[in-house]
Short mmCIF file of C-alpha atoms in Angstrom, two decimals:
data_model
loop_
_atom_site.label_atom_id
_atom_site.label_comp_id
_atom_site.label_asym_id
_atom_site.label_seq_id
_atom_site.Cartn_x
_atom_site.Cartn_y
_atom_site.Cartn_z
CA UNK B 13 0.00 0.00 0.00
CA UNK B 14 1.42 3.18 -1.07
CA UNK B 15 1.66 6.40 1.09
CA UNK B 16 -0.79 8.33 -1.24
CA UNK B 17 -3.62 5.47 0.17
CA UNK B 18 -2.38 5.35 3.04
CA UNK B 19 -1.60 9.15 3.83
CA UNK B 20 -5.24 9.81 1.77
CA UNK B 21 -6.97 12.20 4.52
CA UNK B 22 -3.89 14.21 5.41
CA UNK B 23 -2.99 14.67 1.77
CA UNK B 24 -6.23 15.93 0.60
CA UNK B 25 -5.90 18.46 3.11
CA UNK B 26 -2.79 19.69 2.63
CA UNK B 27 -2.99 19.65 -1.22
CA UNK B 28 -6.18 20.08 -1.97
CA UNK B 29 -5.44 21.55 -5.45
CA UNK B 30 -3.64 18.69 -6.49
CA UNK B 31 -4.93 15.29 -8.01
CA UNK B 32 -3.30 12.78 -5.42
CA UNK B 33 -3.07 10.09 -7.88
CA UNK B 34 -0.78 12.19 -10.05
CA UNK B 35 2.11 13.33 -7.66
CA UNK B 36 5.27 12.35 -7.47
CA UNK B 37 6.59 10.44 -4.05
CA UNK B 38 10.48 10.54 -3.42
CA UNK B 39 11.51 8.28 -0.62
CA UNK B 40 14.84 9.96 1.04
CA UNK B 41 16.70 8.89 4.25
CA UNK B 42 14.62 10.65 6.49
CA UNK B 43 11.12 11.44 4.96
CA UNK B 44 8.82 10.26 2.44
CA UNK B 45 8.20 13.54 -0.01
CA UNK B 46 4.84 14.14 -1.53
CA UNK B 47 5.39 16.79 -4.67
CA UNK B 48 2.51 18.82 -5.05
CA UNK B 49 2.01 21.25 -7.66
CA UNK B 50 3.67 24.82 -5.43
CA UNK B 51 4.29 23.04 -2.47
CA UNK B 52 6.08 19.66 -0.81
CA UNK B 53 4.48 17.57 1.69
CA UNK B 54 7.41 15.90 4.13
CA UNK B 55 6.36 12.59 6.36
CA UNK B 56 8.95 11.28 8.55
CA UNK B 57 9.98 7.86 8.25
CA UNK B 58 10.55 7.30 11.47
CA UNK B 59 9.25 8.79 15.27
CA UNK B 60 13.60 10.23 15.39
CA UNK B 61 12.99 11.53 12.41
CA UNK B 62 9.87 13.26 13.42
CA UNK B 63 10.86 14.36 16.52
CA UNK B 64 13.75 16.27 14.13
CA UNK B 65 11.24 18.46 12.68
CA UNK B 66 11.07 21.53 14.81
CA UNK B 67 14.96 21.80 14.60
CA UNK B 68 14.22 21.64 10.59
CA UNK B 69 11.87 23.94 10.70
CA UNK B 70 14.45 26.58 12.68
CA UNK B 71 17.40 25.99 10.76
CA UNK B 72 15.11 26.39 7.42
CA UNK B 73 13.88 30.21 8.20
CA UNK B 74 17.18 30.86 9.39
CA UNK B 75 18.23 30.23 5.75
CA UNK B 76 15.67 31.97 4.22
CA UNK B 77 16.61 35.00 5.54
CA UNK B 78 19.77 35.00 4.32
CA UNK B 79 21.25 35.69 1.19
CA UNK B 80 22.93 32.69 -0.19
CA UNK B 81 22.97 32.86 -3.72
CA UNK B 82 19.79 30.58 -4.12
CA UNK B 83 16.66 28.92 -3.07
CA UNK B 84 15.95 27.20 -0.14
CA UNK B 85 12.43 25.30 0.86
CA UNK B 86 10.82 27.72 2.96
CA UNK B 87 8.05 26.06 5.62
CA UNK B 88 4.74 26.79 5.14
CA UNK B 89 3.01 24.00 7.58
CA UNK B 90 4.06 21.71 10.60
CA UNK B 91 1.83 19.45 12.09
CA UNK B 92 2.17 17.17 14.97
CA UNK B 93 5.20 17.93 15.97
CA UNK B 94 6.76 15.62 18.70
CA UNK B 95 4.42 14.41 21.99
CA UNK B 96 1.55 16.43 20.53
CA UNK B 97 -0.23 13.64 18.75
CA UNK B 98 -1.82 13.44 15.18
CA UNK B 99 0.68 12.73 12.02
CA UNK B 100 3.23 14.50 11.87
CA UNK B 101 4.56 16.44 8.59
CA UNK B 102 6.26 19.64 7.36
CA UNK B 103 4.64 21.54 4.02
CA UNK B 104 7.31 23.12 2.65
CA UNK B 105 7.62 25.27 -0.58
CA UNK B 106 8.41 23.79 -3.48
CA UNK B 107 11.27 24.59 -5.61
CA UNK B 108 11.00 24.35 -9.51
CA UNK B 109 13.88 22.47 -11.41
CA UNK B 110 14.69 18.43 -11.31
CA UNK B 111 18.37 17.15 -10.62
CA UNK B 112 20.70 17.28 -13.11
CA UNK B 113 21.29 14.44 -15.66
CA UNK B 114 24.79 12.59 -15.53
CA UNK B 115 24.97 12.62 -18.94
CA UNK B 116 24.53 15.95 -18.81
CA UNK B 117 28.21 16.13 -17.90
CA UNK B 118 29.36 15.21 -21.10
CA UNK B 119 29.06 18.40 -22.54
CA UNK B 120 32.75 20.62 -20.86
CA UNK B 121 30.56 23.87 -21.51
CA UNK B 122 27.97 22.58 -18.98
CA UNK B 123 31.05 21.26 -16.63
CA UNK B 124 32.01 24.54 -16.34
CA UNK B 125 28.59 25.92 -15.76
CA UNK B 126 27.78 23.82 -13.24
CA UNK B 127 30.83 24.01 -11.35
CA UNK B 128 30.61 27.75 -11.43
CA UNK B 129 27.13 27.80 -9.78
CA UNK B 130 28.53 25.05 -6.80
CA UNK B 131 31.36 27.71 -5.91
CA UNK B 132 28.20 30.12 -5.50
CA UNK B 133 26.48 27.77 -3.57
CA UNK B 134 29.48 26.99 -1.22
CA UNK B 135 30.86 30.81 -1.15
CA UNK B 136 26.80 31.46 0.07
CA UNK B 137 27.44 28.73 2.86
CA UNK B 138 30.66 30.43 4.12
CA UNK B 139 29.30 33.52 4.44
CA UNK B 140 26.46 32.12 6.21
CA UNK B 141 28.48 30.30 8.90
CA UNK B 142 29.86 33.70 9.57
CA UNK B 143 26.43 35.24 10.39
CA UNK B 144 25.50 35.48 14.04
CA UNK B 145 21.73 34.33 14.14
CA UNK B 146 22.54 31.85 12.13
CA UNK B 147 24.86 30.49 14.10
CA UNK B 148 22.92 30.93 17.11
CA UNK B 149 20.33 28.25 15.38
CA UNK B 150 22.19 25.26 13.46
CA UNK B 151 24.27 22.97 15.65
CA UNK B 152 27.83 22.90 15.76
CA UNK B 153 30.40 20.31 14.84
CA UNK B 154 32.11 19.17 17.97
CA UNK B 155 35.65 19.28 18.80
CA UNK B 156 35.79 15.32 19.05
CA UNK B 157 32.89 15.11 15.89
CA UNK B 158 34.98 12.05 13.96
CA UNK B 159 36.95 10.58 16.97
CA UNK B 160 33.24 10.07 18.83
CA UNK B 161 31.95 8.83 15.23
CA UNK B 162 34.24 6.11 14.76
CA UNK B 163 33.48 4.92 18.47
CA UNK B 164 29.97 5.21 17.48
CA UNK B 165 30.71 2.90 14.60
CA UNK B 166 32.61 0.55 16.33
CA UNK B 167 30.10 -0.04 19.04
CA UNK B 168 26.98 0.05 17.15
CA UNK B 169 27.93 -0.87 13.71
CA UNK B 170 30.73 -3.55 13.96
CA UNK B 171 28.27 -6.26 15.52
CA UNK B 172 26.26 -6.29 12.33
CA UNK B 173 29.58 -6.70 9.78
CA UNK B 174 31.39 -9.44 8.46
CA UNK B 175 35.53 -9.57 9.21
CA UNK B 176 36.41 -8.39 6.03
CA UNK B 177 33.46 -5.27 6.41
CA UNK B 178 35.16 -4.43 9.65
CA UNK B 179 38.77 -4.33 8.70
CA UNK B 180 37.56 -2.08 5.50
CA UNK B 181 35.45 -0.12 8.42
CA UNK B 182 38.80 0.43 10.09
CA UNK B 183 40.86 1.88 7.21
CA UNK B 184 37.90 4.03 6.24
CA UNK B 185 37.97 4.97 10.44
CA UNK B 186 41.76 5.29 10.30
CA UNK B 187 41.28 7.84 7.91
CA UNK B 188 39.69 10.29 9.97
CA UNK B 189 42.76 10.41 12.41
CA UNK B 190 44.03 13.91 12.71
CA UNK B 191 41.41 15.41 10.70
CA UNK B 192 40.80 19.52 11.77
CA UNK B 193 38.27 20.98 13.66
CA UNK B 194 36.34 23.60 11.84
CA UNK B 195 33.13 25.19 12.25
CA UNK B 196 32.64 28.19 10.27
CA UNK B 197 30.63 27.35 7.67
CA UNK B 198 27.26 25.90 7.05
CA UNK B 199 27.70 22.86 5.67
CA UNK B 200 24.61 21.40 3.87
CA UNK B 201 25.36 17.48 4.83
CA UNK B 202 23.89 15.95 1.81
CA UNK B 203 25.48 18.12 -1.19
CA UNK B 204 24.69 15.49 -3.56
CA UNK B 205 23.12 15.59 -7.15
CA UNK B 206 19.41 14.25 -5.47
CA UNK B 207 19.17 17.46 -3.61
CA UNK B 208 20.40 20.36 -5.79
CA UNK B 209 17.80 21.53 -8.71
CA UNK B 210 18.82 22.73 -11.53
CA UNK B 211 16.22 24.61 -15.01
CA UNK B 212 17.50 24.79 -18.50
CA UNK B 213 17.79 27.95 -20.39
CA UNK B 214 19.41 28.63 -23.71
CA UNK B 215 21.18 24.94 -23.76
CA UNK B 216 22.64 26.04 -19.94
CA UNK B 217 22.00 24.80 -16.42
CA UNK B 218 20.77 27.52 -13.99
CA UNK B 219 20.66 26.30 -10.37
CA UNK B 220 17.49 26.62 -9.13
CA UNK B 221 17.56 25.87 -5.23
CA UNK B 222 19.12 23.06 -2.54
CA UNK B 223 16.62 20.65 -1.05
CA UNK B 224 17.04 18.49 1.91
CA UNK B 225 18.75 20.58 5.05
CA UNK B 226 17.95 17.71 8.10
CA UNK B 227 21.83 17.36 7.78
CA UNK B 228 22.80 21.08 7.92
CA UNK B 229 25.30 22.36 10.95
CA UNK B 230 28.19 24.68 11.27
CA UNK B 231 31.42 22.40 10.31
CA UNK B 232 34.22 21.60 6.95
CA UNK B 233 32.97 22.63 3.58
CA UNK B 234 35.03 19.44 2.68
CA UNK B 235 31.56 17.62 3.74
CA UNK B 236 29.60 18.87 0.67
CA UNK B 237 32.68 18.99 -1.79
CA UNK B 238 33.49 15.38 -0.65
CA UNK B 239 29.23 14.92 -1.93
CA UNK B 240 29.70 16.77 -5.09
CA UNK B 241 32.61 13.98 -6.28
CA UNK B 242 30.56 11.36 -4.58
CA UNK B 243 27.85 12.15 -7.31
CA UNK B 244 29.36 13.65 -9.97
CA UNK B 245 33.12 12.15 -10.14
CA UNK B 246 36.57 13.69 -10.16
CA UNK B 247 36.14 15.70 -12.91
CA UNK B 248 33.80 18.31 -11.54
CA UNK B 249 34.76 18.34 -8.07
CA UNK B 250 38.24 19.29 -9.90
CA UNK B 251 36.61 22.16 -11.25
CA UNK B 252 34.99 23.30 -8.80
CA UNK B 253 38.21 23.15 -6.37
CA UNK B 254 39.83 25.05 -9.25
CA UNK B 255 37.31 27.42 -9.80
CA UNK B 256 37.11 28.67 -5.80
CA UNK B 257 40.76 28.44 -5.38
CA UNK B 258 40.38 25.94 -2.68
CA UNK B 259 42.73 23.21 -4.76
CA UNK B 260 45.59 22.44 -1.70
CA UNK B 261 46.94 18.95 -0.36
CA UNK B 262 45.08 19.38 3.20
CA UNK B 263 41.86 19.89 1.56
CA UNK B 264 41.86 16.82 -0.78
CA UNK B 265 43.08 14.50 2.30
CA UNK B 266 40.17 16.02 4.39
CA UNK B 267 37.56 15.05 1.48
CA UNK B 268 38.93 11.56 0.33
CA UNK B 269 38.45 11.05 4.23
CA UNK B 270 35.07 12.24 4.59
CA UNK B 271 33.61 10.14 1.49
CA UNK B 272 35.32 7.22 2.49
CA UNK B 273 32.31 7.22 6.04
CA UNK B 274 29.63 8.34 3.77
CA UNK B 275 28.38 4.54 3.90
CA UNK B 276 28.84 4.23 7.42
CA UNK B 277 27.42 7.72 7.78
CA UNK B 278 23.87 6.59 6.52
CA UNK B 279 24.03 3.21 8.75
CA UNK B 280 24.26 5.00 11.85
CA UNK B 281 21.65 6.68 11.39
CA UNK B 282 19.41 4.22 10.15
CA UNK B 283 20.38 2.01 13.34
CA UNK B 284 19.20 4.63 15.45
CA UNK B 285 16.42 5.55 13.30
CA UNK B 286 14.77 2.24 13.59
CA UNK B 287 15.31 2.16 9.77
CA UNK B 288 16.20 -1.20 8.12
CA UNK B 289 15.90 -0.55 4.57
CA UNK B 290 18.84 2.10 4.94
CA UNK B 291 20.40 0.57 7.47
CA UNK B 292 20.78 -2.58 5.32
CA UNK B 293 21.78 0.01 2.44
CA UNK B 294 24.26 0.99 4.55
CA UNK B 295 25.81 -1.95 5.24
CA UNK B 296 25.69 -3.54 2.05
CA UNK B 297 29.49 -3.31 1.28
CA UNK B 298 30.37 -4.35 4.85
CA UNK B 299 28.45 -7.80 4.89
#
């Protein structure tokens, strides 16, 4: 049974301009997405998850006052939030646009276009994490962030692997060793391709907005560019690196680290989630 049937009542309500039956349902880590026509309906997939919506909901219209460069879902709607009963779900604005095509990427004009418009989008982040209210809303990345992480994994994820996934767990831990501590800028979490929308004009990509903030605190930028080569390979994060002057040694260690846990990332969540379908996602290269 899908969610439109089984989500029927609270839909209708929410977009009652829409034909249910038509919409589009994404299924991302955290929430099940319902696209309506000018506006997004967001159900948690799990009670964690739900209880996560108020912080969403604060670090989203501290973004939207700000300005970064480009779009951000604005909230419209919140319903039962956390201990107040009834379902609870987030209307948010919706952004016009679709993720960009791989094969898009074939085309060095379009390369250069869209790694252009990801140096705005980071350059907008930056000069967010520098902006006081802002700060005084999205968490922080702690001191020990990776060190507690790979104790985290070890712990909660190493049960549930195979020898060989746990030795490849402890390279991709070892990895982290000595990384720096920084915190001033926002970091998105989730940079990849899924999440940034893009519209066509004259044979060009224009960036349209960045979806998906449940992930967003104050830490590295090397998060999102290590998410940018994760979906879009070397090439482009190249570019990009090139294009912001941020091409150095200590920067491309601190991203080959960080995409090296983006598996384990998602597992840990999912295992505290209650979520099997990721967590087995997760996992699937440590079985």
């Amino acid at each position: 049974m899908n969610i439109r049937t089984t989500h029927r009542a609270l839909l209708s309500r929410l977009l009652p301009d829409d034909k249910l039956d038509d919409l589009t349902v994404r299924k991302g880590q955290f929430h099940t997405v319902v696209m309506g026509s000018d506006r997004v309906v967001c159900l948690p997939r799990t009670r964690a998850a739900a209880a996560r919506l108020p912080e969403r909901v604060a670090a989203l219209h501290a973004l939207a006052g700000l300005d970064l460069g480009f779009r951000t879902p604005e909230p419209l709607l919140q319903g039962g939030a956390h201990g107040t009963g009834g379902e609870p779900f987030l209307v948010l604005s919706r952004i016009p646009g679709e993720p960009l095509e791989s094969d898009a990427l074939n085309d060095p004009q379009v390369v250069d276009t869209v790694a252009a418009q990801y140096v705005t989008v980071l350059s907008g982040l930056a000069r967010a994490g520098t902006d006081e209210t802002v700060r005084a809303v999205l968490p922080q990345a702690a001191e020990d962030h990776w060190r507690r992480f790979a104790e985290n994994v070890r712990v909660e994820l190493f049960p549930l692997m195979s020898d060989s996934g746990r030795l490849r767990a402890e390279r991709e831990l070892a990895a982290l060793d000595g990384l720096p501590h920084a915190n001033r800028a926002v970091v998105h979490g989730d940079l990849g391709a899924e999440n940034v929308l893009w519209e066509w004009a004259h044979g060009l990509p224009r960036l349209s907005g960045v979806l998906d903030w449940d992930d967003v605190t104050l830490g590295d930028p090397a998060e999102d560019l290590a998410a940018i080569g994760a979906s879009y390979g070397r090439e482009l994060l190249e570019r990009v690196l090139a294009l912001g002057r941020w091409s150095n040694r200590g920067l491309h260690t601190r991203i080959a680290a960080i995409r090296g846990t983006f598996a384990l990332q998602q597992a840990l969540y999912a295992i505290r989630d209650g979520d099997k379908d990721e967590l087995a996602d997760g996992l699937a290269d440590y079985q």
